[in-house]
XYZ file of N, CA, C and O in Angstrom:
292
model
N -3.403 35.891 -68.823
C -3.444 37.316 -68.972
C -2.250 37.760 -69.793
O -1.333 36.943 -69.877
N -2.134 38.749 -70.320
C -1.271 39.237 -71.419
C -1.453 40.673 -70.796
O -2.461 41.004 -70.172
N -0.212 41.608 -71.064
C 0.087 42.951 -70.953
C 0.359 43.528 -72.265
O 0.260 42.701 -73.172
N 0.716 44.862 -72.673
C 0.695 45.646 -73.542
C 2.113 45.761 -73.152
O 2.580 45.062 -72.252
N 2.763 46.568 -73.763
C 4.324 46.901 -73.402
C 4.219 48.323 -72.677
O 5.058 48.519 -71.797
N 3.287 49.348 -72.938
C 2.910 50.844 -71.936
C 1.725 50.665 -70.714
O 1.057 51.462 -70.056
N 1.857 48.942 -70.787
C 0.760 48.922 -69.271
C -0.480 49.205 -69.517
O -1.173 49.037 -68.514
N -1.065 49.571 -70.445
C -2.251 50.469 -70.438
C -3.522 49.276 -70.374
O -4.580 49.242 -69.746
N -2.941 48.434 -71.232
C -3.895 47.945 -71.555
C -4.235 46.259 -70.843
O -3.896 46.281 -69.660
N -4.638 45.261 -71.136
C -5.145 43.981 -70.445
C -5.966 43.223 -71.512
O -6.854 43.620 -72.267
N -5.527 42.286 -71.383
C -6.315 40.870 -72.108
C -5.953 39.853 -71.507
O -4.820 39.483 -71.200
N -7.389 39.186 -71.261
C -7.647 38.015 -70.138
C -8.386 37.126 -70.851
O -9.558 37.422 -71.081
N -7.709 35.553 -71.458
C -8.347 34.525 -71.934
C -8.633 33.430 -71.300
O -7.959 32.712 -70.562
N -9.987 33.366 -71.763
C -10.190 32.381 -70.346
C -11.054 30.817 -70.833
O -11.489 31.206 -71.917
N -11.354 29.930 -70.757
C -12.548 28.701 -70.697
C -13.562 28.681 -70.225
O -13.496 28.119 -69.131
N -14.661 29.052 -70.499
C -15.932 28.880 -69.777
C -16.920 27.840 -69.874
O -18.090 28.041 -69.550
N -16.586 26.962 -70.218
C -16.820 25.524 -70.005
C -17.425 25.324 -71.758
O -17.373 24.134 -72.069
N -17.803 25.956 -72.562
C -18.046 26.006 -73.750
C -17.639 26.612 -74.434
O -18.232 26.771 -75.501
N -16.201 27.380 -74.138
C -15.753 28.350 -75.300
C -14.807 29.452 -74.931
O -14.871 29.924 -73.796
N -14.037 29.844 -75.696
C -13.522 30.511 -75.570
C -13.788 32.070 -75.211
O -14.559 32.634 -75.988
N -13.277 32.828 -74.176
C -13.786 33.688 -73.865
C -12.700 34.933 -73.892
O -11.848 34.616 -73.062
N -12.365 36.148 -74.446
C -11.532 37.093 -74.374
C -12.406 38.423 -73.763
O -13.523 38.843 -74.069
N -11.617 38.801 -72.974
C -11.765 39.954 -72.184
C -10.756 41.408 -72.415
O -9.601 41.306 -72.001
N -11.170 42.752 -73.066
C -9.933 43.311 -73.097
C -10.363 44.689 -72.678
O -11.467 45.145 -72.974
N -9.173 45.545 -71.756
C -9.337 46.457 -71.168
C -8.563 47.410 -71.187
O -7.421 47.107 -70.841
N -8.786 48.877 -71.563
C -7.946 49.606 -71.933
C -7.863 51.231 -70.843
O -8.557 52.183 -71.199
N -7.114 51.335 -69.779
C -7.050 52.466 -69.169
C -6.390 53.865 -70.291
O -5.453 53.882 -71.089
N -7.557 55.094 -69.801
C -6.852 55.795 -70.859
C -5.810 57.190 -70.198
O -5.108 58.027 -70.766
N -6.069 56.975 -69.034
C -5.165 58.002 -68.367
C -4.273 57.525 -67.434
O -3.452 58.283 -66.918
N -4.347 56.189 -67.118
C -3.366 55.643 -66.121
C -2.837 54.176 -66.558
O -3.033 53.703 -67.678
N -2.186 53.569 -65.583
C -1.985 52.514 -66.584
C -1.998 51.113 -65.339
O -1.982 51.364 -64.134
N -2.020 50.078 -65.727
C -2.255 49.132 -64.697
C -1.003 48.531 -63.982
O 0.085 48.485 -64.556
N -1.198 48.060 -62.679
C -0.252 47.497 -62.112
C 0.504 46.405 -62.218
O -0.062 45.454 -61.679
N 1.733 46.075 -62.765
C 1.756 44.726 -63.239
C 2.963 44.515 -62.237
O 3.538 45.409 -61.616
N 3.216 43.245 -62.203
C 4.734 42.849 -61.675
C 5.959 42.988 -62.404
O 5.771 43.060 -63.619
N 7.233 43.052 -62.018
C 8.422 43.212 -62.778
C 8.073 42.145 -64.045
O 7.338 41.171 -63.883
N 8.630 42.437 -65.154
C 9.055 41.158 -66.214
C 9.985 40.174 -65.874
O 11.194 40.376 -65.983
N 9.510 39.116 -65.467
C 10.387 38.438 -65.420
C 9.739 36.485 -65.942
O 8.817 36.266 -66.727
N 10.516 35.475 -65.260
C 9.790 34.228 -65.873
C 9.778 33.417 -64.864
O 10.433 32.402 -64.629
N 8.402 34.345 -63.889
C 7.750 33.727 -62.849
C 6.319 33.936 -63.036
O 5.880 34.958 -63.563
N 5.443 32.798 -62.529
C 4.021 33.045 -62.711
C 3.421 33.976 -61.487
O 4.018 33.948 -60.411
N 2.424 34.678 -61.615
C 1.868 35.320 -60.479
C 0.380 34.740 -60.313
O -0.349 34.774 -61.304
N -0.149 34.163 -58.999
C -1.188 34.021 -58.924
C -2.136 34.923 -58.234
O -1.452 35.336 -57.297
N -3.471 35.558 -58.118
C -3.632 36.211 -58.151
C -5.247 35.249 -57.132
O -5.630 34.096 -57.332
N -5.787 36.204 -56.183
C -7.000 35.331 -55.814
C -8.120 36.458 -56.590
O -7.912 37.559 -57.099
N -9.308 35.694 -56.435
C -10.348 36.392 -57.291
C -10.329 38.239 -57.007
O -10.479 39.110 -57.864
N -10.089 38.421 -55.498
C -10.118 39.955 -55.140
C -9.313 40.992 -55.942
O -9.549 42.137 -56.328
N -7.917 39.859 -56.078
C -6.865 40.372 -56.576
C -7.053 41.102 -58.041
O -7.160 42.250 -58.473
N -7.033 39.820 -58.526
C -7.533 40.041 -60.219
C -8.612 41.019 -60.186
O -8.600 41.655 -61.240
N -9.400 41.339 -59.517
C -10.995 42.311 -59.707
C -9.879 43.600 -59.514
O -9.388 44.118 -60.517
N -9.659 43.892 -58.662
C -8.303 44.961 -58.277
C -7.540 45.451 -59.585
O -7.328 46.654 -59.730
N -7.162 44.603 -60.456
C -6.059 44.452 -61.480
C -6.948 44.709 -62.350
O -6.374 45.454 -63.144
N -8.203 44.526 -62.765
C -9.133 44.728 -63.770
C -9.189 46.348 -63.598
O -9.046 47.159 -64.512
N -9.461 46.677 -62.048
C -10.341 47.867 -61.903
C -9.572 49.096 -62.283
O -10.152 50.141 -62.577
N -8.035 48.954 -62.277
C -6.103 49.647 -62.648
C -6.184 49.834 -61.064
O -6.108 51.020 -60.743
N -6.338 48.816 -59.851
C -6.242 49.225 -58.189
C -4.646 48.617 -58.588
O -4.225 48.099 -59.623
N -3.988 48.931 -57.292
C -3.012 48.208 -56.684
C -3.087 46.479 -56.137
O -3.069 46.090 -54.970
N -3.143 45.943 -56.939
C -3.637 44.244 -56.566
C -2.855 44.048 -55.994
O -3.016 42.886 -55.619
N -1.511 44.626 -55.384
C -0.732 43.857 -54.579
C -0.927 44.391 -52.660
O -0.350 44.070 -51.621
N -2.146 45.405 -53.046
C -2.363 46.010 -51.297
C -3.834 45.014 -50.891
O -4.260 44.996 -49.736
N -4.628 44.071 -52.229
C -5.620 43.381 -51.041
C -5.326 42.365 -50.535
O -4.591 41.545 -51.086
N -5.809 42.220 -49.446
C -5.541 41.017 -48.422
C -6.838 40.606 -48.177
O -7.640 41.524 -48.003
N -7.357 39.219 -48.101
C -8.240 38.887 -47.726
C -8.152 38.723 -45.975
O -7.164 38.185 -45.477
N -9.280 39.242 -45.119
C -9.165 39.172 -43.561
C -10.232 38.122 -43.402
O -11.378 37.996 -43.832
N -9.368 37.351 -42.560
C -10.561 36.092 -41.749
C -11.764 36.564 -41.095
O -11.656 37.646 -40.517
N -12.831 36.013 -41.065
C -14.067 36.363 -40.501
C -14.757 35.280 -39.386
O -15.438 34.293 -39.661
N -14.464 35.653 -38.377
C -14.796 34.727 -37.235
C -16.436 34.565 -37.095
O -17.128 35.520 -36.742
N -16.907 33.465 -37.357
C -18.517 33.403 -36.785
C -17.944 33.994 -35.466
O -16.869 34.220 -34.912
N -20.356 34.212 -35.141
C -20.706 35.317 -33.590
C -20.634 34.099 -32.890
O -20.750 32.966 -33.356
N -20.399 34.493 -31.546
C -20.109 33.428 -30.660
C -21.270 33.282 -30.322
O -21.598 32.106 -30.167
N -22.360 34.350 -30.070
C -23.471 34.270 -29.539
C -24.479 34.415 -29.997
O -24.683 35.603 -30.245
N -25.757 33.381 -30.416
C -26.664 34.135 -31.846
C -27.725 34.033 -30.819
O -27.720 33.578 -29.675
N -28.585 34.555 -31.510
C -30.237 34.974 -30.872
C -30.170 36.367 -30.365
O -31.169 36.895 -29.877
């Protein structure tokens, strides 16, 4: 992923098993959430990144465990 320097914007390059794939996204009234600059990687789980696509706060989802029913029928 790559940032813009005013946040606004997003480009996401990716492999899709045949090719190269670019993704680019441009908020026009707000701007997206990124982490400080610095020279650490951030990983991100699929929720996250969908979050970061959408300009959400990717750093408020949490994935919650889901217990199977104890009792079926």
């Amino acid at each position: 992923m790559f940032r813009a320097k005013r946040a606004d914007r997003i480009k996401i390059v990716w492999w899709d098993g045949s090719g190269v794939c670019l993704y680019l996204k441009r908020l026009e009234k707000a701007t997206f959430c990124w982490p400080r600059i610095g020279h650490h990687r951030v990983q991100l789980t699929p929720a996250q990144l969908m979050a970061l696509v959408d300009g959400m706060d990717w750093k408020r989802v949490r994935t919650v465990p889901v217990r199977p029913p104890e009792i079926v029928g």
